[in-house]
JSON list of C-alpha atoms in Angstrom, two decimals:
[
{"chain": "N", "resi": 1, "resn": "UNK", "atom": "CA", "xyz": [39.22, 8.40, -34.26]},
{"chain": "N", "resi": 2, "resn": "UNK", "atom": "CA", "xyz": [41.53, 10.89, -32.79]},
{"chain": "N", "resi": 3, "resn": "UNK", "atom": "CA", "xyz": [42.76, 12.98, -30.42]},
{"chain": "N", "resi": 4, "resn": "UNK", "atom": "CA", "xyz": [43.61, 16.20, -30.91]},
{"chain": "N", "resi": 5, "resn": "UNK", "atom": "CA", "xyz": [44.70, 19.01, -28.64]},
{"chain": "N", "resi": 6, "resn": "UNK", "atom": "CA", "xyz": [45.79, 22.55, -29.51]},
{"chain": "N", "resi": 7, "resn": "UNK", "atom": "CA", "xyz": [49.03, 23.74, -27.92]},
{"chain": "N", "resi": 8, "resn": "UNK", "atom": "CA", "xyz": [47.60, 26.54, -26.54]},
{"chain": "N", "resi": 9, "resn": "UNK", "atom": "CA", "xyz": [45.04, 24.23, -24.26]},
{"chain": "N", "resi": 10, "resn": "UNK", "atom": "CA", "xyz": [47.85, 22.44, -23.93]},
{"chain": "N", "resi": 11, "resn": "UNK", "atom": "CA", "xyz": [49.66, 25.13, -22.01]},
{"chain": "N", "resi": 12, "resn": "UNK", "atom": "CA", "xyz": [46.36, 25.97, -20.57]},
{"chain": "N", "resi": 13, "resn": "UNK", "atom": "CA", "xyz": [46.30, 22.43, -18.54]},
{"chain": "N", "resi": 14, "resn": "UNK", "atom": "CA", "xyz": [50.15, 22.45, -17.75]},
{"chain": "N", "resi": 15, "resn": "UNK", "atom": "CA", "xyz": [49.64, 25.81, -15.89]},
{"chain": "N", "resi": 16, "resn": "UNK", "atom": "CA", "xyz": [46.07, 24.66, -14.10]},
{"chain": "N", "resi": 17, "resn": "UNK", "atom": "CA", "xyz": [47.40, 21.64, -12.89]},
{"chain": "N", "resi": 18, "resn": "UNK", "atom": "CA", "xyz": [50.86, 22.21, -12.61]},
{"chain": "N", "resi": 19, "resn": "UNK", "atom": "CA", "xyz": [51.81, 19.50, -14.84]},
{"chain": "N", "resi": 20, "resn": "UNK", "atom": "CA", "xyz": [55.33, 18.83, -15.90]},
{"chain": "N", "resi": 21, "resn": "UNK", "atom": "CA", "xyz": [57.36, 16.86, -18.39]},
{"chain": "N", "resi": 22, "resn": "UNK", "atom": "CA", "xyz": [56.23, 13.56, -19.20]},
{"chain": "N", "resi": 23, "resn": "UNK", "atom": "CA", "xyz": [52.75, 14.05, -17.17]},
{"chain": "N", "resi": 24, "resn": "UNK", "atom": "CA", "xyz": [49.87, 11.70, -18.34]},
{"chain": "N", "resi": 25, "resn": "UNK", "atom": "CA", "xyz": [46.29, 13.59, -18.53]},
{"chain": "N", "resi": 26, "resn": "UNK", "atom": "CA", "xyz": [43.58, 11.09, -19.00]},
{"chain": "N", "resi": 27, "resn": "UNK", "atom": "CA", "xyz": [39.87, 12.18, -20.34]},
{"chain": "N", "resi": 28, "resn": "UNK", "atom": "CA", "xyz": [37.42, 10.12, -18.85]},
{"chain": "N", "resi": 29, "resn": "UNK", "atom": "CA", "xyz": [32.99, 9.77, -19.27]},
{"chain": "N", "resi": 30, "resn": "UNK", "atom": "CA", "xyz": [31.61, 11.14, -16.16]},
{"chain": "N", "resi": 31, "resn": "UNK", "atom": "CA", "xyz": [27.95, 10.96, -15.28]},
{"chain": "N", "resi": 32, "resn": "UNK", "atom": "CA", "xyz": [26.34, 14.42, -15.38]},
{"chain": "N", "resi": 33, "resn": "UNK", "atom": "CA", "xyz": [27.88, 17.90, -16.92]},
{"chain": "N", "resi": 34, "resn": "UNK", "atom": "CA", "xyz": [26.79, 19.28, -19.97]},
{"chain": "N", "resi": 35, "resn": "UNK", "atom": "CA", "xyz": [28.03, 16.56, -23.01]},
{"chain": "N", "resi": 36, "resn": "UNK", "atom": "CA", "xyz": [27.25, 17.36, -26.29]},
{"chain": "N", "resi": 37, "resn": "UNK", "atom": "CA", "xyz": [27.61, 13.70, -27.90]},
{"chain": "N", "resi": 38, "resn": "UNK", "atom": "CA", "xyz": [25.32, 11.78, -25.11]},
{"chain": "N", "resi": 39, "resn": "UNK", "atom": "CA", "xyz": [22.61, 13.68, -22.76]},
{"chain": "N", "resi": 40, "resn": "UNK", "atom": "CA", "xyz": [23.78, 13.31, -19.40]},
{"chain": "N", "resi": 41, "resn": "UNK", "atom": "CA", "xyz": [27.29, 12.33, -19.70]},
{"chain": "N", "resi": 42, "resn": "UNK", "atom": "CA", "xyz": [30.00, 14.57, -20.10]},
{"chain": "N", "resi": 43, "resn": "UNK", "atom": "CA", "xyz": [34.00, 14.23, -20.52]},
{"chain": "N", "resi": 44, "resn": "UNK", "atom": "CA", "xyz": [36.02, 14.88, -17.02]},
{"chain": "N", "resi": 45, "resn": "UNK", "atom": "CA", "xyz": [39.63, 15.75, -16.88]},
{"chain": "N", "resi": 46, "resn": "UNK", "atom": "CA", "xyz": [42.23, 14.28, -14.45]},
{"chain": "N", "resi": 47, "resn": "UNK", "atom": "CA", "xyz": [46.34, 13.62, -13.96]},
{"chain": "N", "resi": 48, "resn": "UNK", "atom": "CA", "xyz": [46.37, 9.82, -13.91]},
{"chain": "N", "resi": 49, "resn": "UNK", "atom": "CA", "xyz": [48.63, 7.21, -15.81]},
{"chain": "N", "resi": 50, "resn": "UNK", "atom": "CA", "xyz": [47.53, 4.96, -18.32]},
{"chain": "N", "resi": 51, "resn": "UNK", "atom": "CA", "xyz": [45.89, 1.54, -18.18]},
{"chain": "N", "resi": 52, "resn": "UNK", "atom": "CA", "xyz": [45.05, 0.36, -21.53]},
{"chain": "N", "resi": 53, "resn": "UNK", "atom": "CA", "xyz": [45.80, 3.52, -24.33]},
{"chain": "N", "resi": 54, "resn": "UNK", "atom": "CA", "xyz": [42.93, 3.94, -26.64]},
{"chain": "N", "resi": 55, "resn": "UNK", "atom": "CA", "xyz": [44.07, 6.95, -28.49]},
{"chain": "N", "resi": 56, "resn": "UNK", "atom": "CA", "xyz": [46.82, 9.42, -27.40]},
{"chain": "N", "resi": 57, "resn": "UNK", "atom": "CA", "xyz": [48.18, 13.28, -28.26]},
{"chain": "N", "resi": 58, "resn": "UNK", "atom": "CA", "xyz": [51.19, 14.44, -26.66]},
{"chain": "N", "resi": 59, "resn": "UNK", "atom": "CA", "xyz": [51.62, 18.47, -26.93]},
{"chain": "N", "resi": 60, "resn": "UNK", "atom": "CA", "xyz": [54.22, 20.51, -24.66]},
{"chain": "N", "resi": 61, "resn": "UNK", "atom": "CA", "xyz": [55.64, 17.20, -23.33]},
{"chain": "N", "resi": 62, "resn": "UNK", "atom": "CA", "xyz": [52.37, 16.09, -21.61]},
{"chain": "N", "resi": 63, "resn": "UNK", "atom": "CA", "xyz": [50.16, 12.62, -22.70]},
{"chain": "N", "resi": 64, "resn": "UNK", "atom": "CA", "xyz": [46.69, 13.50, -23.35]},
{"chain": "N", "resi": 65, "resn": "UNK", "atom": "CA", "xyz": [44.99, 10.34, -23.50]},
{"chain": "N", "resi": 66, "resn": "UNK", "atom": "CA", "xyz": [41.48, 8.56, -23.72]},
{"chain": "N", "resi": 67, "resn": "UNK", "atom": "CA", "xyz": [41.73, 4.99, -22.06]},
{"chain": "N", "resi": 68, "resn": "UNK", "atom": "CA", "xyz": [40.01, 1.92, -24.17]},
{"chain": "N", "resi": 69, "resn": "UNK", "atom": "CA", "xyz": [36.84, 1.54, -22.69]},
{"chain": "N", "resi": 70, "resn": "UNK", "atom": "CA", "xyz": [36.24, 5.14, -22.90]},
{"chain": "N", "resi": 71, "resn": "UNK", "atom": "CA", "xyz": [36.45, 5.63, -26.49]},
{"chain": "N", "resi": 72, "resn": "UNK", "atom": "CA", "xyz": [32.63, 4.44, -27.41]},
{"chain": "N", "resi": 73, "resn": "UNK", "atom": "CA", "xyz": [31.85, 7.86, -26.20]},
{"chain": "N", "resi": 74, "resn": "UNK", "atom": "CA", "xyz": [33.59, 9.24, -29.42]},
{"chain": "N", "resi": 75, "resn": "UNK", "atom": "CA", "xyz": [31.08, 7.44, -31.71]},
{"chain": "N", "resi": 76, "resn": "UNK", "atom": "CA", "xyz": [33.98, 6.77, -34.49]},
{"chain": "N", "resi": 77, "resn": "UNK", "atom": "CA", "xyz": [34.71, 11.12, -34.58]},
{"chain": "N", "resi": 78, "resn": "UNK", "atom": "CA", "xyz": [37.30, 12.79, -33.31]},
{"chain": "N", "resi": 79, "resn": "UNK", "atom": "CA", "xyz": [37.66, 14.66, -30.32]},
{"chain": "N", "resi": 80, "resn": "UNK", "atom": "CA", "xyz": [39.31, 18.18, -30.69]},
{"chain": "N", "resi": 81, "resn": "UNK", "atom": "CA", "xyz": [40.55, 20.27, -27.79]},
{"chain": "N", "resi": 82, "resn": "UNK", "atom": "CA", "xyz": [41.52, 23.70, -27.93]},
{"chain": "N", "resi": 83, "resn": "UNK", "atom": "CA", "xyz": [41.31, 27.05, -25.87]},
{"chain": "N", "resi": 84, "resn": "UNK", "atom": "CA", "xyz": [39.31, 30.11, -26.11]},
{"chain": "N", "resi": 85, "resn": "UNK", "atom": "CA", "xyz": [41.69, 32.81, -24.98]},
{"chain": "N", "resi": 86, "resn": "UNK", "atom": "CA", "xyz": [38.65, 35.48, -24.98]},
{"chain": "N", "resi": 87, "resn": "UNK", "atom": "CA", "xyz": [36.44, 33.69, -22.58]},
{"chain": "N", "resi": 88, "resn": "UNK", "atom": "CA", "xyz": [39.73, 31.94, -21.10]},
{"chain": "N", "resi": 89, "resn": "UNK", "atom": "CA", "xyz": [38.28, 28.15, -20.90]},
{"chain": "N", "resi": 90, "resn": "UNK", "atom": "CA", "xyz": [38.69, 25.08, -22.58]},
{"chain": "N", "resi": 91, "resn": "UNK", "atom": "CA", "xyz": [36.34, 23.83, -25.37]},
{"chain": "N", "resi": 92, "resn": "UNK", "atom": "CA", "xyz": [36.07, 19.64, -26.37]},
{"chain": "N", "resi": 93, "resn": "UNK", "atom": "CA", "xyz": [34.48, 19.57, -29.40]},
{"chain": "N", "resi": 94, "resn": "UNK", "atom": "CA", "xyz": [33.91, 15.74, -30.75]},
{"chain": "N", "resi": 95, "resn": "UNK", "atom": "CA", "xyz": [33.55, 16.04, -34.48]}
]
């Protein structure tokens, strides 16, 4: 399993939430949204430090990370995160 985020979406997040050097962004399972992996869940996105690392990227000096008990949502794939410049918004792919 990995995590794996495009520099682009990256810079995308850094500008959004005015993130600087050294930031942590954790990606969390949050009840409702529109998941592809399980119906009803979805993955949420929020500045927070880390507790227990359960697989990390770090891309334009910020910590993307998905904390331990969070990573059966992966179902032993990866999680990809990039940015669609033509629609402007982030797409999480778990493949």
């Amino acid at each position: 399993m990995a995590l794996i985020v495009d520099k682009p979406a990256a810079s995308w997040y850094k500008s959004e939430m005015e993130l600087k050097q050294g930031d942590h962004v954790r990606i969390y399972v949050r009840l409702g949204g529109c998941g592809s992996v399980h119906p009803g869940l979805s993955l949420g996105v929020m500045q927070d430090e880390p507790r227990d690392i359960g697989v990390e990227d770090q891309v334009e000096g910020i910590h993307f990370f998905i904390e331990q008990d969070n990573m059966w949502y992966l179902e032993q794939k990866d999680l990809h995160i990039s940015f669609d410049s033509e629609k402007e918004e982030i797409i999480m792919e778990v493949k």
